[in-house]
Tab-separated table of N, CA and C in Angstrom:
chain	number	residue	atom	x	y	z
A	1	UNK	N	0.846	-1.181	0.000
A	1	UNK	CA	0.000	0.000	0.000
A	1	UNK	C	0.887	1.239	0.000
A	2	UNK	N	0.319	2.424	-0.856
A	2	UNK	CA	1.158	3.833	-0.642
A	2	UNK	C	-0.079	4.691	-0.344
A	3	UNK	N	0.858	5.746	0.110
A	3	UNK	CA	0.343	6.374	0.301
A	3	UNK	C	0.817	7.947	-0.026
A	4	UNK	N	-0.096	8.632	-0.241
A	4	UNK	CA	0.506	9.688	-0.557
A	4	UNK	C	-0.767	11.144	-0.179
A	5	UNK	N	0.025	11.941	-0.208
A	5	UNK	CA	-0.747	13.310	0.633
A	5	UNK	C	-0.239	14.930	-0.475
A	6	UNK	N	-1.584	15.186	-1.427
A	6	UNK	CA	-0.796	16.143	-2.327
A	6	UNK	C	-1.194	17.568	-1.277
A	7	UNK	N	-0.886	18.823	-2.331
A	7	UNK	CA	-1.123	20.118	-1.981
A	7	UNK	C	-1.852	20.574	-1.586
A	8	UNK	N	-3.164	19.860	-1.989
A	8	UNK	CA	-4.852	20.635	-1.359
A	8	UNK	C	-4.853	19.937	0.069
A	9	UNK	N	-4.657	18.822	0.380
A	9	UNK	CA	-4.200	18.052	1.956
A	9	UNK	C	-5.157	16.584	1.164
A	10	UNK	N	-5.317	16.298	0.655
A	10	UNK	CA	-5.656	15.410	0.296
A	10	UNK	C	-4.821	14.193	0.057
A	11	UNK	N	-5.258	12.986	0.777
A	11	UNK	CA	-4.484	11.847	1.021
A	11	UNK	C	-5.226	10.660	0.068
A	12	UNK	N	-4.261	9.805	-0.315
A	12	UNK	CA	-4.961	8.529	-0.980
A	12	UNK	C	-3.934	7.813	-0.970
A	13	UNK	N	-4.384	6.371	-0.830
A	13	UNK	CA	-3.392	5.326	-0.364
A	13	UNK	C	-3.941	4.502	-2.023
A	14	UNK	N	-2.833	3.831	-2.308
A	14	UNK	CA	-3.145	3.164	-3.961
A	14	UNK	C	-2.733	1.440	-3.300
A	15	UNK	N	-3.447	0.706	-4.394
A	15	UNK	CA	-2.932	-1.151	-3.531
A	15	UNK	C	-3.539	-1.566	-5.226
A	16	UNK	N	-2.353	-1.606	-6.171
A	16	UNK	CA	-2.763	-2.034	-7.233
A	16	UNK	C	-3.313	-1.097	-8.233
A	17	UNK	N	-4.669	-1.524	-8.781
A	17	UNK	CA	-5.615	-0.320	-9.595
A	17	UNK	C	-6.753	0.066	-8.840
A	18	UNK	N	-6.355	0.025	-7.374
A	18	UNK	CA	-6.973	0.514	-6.482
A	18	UNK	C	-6.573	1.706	-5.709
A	19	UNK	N	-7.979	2.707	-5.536
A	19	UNK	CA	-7.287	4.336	-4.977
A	19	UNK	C	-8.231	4.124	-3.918
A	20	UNK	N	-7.947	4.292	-2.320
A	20	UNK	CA	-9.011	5.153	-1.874
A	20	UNK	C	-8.238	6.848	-1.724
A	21	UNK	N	-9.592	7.329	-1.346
A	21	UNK	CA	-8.987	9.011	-0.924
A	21	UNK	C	-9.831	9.451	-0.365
A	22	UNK	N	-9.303	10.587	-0.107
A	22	UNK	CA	-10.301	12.054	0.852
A	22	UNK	C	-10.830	12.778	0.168
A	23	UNK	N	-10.960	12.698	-0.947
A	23	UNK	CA	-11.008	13.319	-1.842
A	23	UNK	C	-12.893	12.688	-2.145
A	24	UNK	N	-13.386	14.398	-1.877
A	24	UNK	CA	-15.012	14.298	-1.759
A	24	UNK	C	-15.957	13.888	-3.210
A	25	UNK	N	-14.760	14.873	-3.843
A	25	UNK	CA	-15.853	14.735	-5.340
A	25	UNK	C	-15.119	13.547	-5.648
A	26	UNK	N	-14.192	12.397	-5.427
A	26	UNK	CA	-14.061	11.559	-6.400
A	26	UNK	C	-15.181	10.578	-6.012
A	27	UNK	N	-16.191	10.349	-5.192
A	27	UNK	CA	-17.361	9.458	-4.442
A	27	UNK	C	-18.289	9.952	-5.890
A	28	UNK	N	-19.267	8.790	-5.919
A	28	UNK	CA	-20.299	8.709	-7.169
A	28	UNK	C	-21.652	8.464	-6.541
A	29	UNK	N	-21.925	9.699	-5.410
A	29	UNK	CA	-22.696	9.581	-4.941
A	29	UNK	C	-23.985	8.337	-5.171
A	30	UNK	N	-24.527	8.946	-6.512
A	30	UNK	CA	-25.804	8.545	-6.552
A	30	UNK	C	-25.413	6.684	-6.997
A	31	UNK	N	-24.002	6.561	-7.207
A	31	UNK	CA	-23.586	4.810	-7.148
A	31	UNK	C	-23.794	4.731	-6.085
A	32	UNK	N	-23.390	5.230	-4.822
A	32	UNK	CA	-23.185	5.117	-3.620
A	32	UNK	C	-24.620	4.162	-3.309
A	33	UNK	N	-25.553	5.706	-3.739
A	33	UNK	CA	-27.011	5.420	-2.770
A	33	UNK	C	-27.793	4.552	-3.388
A	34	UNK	N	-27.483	4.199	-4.500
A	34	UNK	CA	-28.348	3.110	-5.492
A	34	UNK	C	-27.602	1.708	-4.619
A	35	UNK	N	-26.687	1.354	-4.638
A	35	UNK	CA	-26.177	0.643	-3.270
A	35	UNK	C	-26.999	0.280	-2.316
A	36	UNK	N	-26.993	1.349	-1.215
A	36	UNK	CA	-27.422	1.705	-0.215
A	36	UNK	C	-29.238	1.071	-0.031
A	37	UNK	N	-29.461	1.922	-1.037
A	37	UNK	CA	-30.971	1.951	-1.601
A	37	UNK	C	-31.760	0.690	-1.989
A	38	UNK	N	-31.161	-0.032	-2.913
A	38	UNK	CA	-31.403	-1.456	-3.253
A	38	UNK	C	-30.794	-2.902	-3.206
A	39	UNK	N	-29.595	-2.489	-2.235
A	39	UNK	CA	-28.776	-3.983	-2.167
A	39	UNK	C	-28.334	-3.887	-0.856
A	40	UNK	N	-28.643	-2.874	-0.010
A	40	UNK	CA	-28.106	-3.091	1.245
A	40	UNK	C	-29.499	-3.648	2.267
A	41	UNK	N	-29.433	-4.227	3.112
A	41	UNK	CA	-30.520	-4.228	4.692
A	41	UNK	C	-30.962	-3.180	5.236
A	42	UNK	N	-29.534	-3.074	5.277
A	42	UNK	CA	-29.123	-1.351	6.562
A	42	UNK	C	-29.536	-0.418	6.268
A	43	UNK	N	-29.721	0.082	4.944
A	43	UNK	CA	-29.909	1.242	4.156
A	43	UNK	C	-31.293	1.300	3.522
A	44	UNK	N	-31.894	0.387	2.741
A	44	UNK	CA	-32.755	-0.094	1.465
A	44	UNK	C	-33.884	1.247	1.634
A	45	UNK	N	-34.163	1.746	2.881
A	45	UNK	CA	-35.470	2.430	2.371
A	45	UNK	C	-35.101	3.928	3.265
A	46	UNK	N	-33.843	4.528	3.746
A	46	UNK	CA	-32.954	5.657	3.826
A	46	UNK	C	-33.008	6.395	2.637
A	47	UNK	N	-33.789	7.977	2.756
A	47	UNK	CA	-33.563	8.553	1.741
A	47	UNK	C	-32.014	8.900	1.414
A	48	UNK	N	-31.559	9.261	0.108
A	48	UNK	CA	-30.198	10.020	0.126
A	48	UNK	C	-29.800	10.959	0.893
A	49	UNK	N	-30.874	12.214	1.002
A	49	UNK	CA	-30.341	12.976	1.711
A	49	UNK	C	-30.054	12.691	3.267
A	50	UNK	N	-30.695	11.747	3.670
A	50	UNK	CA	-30.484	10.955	5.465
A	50	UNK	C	-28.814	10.741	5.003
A	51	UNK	N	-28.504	9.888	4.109
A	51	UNK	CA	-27.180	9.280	4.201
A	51	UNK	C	-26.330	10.478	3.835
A	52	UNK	N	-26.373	11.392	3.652
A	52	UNK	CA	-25.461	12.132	2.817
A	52	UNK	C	-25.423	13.457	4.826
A	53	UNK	N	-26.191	13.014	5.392
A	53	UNK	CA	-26.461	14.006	6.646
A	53	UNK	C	-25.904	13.226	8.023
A	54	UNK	N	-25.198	12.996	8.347
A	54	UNK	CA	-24.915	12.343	9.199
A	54	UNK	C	-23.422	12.501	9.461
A	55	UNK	N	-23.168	12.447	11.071
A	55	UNK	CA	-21.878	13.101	11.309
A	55	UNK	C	-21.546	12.411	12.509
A	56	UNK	N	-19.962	12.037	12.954
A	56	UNK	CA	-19.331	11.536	13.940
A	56	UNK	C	-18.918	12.482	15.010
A	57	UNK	N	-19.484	12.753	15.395
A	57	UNK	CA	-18.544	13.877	16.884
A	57	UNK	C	-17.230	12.985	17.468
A	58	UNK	N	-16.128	13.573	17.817
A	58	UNK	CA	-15.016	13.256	18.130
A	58	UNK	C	-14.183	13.831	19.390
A	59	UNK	N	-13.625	13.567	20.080
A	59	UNK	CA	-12.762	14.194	21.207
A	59	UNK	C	-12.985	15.348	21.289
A	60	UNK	N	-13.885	15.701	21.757
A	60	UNK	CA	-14.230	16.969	22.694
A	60	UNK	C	-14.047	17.196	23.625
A	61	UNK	N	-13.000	18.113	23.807
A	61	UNK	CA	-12.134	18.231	24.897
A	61	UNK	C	-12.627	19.148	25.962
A	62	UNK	N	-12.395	19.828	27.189
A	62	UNK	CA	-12.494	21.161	27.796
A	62	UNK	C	-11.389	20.737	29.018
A	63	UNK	N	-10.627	21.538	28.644
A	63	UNK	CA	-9.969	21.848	30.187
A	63	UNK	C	-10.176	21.576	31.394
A	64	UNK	N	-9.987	20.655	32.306
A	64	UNK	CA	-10.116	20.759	33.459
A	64	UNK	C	-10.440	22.082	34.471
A	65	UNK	N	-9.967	23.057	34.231
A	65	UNK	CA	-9.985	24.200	34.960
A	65	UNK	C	-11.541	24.879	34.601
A	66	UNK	N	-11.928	24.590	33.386
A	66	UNK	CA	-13.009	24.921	32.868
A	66	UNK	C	-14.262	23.866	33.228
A	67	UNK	N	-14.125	22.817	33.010
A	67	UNK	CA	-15.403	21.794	33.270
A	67	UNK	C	-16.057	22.141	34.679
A	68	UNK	N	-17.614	21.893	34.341
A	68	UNK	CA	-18.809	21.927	34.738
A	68	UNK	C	-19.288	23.315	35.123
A	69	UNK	N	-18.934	24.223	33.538
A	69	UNK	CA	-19.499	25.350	33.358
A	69	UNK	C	-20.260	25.089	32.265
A	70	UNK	N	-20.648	23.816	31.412
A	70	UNK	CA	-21.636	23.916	30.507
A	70	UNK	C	-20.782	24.273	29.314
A	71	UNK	N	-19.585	24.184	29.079
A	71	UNK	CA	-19.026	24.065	27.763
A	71	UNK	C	-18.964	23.257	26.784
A	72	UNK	N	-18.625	22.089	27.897
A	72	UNK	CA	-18.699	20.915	26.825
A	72	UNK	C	-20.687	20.986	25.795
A	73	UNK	N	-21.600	21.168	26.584
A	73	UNK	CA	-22.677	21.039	25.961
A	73	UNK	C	-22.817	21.902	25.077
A	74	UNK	N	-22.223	23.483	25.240
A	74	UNK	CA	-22.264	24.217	24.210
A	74	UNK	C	-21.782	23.757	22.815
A	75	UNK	N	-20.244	23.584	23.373
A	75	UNK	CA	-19.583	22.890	22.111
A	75	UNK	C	-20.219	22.100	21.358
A	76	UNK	N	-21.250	21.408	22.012
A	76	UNK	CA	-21.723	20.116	21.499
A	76	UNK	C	-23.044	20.145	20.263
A	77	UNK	N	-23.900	21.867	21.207
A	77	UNK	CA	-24.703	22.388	20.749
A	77	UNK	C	-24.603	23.287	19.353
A	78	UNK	N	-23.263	24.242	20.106
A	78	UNK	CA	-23.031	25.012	18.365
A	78	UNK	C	-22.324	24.156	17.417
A	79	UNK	N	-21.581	23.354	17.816
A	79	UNK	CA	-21.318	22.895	16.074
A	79	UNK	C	-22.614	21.943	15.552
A	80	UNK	N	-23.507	21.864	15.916
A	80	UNK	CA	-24.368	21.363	15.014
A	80	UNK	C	-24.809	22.479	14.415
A	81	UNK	N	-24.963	23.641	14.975
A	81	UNK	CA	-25.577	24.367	14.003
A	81	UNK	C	-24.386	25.157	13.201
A	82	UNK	N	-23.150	24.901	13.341
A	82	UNK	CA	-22.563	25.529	12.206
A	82	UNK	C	-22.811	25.509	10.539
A	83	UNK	N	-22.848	26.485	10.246
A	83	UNK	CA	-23.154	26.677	8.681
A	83	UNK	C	-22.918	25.690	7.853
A	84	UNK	N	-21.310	25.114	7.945
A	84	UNK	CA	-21.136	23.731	6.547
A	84	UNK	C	-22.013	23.081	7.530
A	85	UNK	N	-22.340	22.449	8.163
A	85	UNK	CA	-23.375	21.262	9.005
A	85	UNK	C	-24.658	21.535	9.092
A	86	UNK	N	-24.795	22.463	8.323
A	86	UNK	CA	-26.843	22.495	8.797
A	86	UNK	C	-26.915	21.255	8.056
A	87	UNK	N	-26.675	20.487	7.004
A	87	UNK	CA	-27.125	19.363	6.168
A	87	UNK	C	-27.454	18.377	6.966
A	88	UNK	N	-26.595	18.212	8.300
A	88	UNK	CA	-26.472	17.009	8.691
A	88	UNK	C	-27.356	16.770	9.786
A	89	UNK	N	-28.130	15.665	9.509
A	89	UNK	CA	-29.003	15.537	10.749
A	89	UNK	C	-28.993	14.350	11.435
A	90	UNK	N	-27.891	13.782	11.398
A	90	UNK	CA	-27.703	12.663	12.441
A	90	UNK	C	-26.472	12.479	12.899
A	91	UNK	N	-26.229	12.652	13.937
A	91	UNK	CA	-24.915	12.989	15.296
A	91	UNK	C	-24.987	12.027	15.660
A	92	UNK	N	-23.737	11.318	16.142
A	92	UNK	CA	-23.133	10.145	15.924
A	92	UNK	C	-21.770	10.590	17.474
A	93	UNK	N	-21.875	10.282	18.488
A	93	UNK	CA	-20.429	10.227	19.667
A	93	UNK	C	-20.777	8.772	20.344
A	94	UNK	N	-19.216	8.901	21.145
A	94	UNK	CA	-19.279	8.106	22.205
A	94	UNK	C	-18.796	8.716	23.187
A	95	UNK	N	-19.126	7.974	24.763
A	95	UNK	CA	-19.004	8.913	25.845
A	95	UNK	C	-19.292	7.505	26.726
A	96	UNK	N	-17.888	7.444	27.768
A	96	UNK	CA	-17.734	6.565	29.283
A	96	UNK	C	-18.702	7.576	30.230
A	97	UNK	N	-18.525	8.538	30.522
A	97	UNK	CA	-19.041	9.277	31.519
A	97	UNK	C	-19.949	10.636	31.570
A	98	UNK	N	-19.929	11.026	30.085
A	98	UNK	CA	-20.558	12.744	29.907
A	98	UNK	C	-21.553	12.379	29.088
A	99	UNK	N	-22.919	11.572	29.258
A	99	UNK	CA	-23.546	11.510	29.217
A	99	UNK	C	-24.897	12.532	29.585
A	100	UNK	N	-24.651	13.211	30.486
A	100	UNK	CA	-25.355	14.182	30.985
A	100	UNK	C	-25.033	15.310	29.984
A	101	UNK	N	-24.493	15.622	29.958
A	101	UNK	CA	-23.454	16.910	28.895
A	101	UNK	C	-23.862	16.647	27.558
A	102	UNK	N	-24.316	15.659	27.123
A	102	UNK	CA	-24.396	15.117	25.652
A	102	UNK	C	-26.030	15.443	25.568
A	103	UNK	N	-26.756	14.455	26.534
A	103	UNK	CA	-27.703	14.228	26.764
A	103	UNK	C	-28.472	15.893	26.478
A	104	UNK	N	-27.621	17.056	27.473
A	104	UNK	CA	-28.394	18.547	27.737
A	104	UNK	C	-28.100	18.717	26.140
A	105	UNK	N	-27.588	18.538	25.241
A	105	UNK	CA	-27.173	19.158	23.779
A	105	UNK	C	-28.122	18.295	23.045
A	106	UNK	N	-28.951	17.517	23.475
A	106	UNK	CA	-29.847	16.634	22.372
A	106	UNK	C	-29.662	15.314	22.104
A	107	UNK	N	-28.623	14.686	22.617
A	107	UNK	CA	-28.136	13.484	22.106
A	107	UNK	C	-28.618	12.607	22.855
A	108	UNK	N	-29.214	11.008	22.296
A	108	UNK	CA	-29.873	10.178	22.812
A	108	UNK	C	-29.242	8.777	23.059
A	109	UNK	N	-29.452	7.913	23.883
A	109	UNK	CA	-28.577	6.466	23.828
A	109	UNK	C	-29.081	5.848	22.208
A	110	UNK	N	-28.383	5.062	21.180
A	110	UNK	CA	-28.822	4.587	20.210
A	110	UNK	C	-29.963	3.693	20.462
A	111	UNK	N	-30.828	3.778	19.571
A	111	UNK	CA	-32.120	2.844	19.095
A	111	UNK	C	-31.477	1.799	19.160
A	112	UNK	N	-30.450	1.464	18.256
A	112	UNK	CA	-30.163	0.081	18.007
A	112	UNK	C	-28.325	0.070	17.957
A	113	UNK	N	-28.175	-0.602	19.605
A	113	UNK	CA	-26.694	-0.625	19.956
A	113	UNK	C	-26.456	-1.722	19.135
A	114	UNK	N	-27.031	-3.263	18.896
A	114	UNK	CA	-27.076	-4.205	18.411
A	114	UNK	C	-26.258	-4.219	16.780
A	115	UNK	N	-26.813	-2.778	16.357
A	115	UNK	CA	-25.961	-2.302	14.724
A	115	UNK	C	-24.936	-2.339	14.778
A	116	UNK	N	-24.476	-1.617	15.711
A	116	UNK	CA	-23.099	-0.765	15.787
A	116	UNK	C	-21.515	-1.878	16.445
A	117	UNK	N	-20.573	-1.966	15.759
A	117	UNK	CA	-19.665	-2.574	15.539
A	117	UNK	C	-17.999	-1.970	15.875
A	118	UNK	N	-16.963	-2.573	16.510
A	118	UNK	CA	-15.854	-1.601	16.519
A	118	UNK	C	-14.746	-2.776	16.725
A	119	UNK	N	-13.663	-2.265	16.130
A	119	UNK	CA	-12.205	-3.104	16.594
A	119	UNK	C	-11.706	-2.144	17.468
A	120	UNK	N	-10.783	-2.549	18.104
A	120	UNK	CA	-9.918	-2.080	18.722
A	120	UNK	C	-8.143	-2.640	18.800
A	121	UNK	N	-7.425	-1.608	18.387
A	121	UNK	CA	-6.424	-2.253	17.845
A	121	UNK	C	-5.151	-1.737	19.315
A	122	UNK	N	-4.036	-2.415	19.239
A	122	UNK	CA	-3.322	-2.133	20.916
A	122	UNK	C	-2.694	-1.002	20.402
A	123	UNK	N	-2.150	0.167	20.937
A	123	UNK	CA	-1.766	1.621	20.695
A	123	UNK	C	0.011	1.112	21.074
A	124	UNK	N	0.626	1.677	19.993
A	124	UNK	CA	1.850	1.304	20.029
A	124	UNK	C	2.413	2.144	21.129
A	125	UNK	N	3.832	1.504	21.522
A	125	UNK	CA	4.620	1.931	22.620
A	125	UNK	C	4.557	3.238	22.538
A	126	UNK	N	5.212	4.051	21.379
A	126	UNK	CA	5.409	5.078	21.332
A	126	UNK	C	5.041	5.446	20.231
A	127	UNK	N	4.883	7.265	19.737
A	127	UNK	CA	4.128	7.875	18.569
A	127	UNK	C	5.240	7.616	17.632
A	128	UNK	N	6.106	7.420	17.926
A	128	UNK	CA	7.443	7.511	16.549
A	128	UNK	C	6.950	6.018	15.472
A	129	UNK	N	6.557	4.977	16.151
A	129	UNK	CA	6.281	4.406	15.625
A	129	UNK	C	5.457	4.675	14.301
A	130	UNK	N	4.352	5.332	14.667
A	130	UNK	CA	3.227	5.971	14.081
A	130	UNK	C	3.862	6.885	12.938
A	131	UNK	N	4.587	7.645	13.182
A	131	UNK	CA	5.716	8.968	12.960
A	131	UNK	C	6.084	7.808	11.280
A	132	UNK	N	6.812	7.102	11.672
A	132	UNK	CA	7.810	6.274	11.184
A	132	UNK	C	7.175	5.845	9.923
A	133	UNK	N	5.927	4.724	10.552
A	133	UNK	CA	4.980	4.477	9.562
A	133	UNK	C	4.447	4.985	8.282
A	134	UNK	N	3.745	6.273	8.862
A	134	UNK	CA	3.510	7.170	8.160
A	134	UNK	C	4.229	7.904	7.338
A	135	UNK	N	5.538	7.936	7.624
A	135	UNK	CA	6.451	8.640	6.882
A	135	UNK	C	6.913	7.656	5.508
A	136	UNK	N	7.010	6.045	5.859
A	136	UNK	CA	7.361	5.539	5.214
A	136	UNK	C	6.224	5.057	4.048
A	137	UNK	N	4.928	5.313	4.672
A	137	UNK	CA	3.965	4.734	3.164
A	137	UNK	C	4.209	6.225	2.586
A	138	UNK	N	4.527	7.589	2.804
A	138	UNK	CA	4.417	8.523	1.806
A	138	UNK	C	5.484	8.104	1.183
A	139	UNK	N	6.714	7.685	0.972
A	139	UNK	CA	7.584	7.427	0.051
A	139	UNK	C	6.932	6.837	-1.775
């Protein structure tokens, strides 16, 4: 596998006559949702625009010195309504303990935990590793 990262920040790893990338417009949407639409379970009766609206929240941080002034929920609150994200209408986190905090911003336990799937892979000794890695698929 390579990998490579051009000028716009766009990354794509190649394995043969195979590309993936970050790269938004190279997706064929409406292949995507015809997919989605008629050959998947999961999907079959999801309009496009549902699939095309949907978003992962990620490490949301606040300072210790700052927590349990209601930031974290803000945070949680305004970026949904940020401008590129009005599209998206399904929020997607995980959370050991700030449940309450999530909960005050709108967010609900999933309908169906039973869907949802994850690996977990062991975190190397150190970041150089990572460093290393990475450095070596851009070659």
């Amino acid at each position: 596998m390579m990998l490579q990262e051009n000028e716009t920040g766009v990354v794509e790893w190649y394995m043969g006559p195979y590309t993936l990338s970050t790269d938004r417009a190279r997706i064929d949407l409406n292949h995507v949702y015809r997919f989605l639409a008629e050959d998947s379970y999961w999907a079959r009766d999801v309009s496009k625009d549902f699939i095309v609206r949907s978003a992962y929240l990620l490490d949301v941080y606040v300072d210790q010195a700052h927590r349990g002034l209601g930031l974290g929920t803000w945070l949680a609150q305004v970026i949904q309504t940020h401008p590129d994200l009005k599209s998206v209408t399904r929020w997607l986190l995980t959370t050991i303990d700030a449940h309450a905090v999530y909960g005050n911003a709108g967010f609900k336990p999933i309908a169906h935990p039973e869907w949802l799937m994850e690996v977990v892979l062991p975190m190397p000794e150190d970041g150089a590793e990572l460093r290393s890695a990475h450095a070596e698929n851009r070659k």
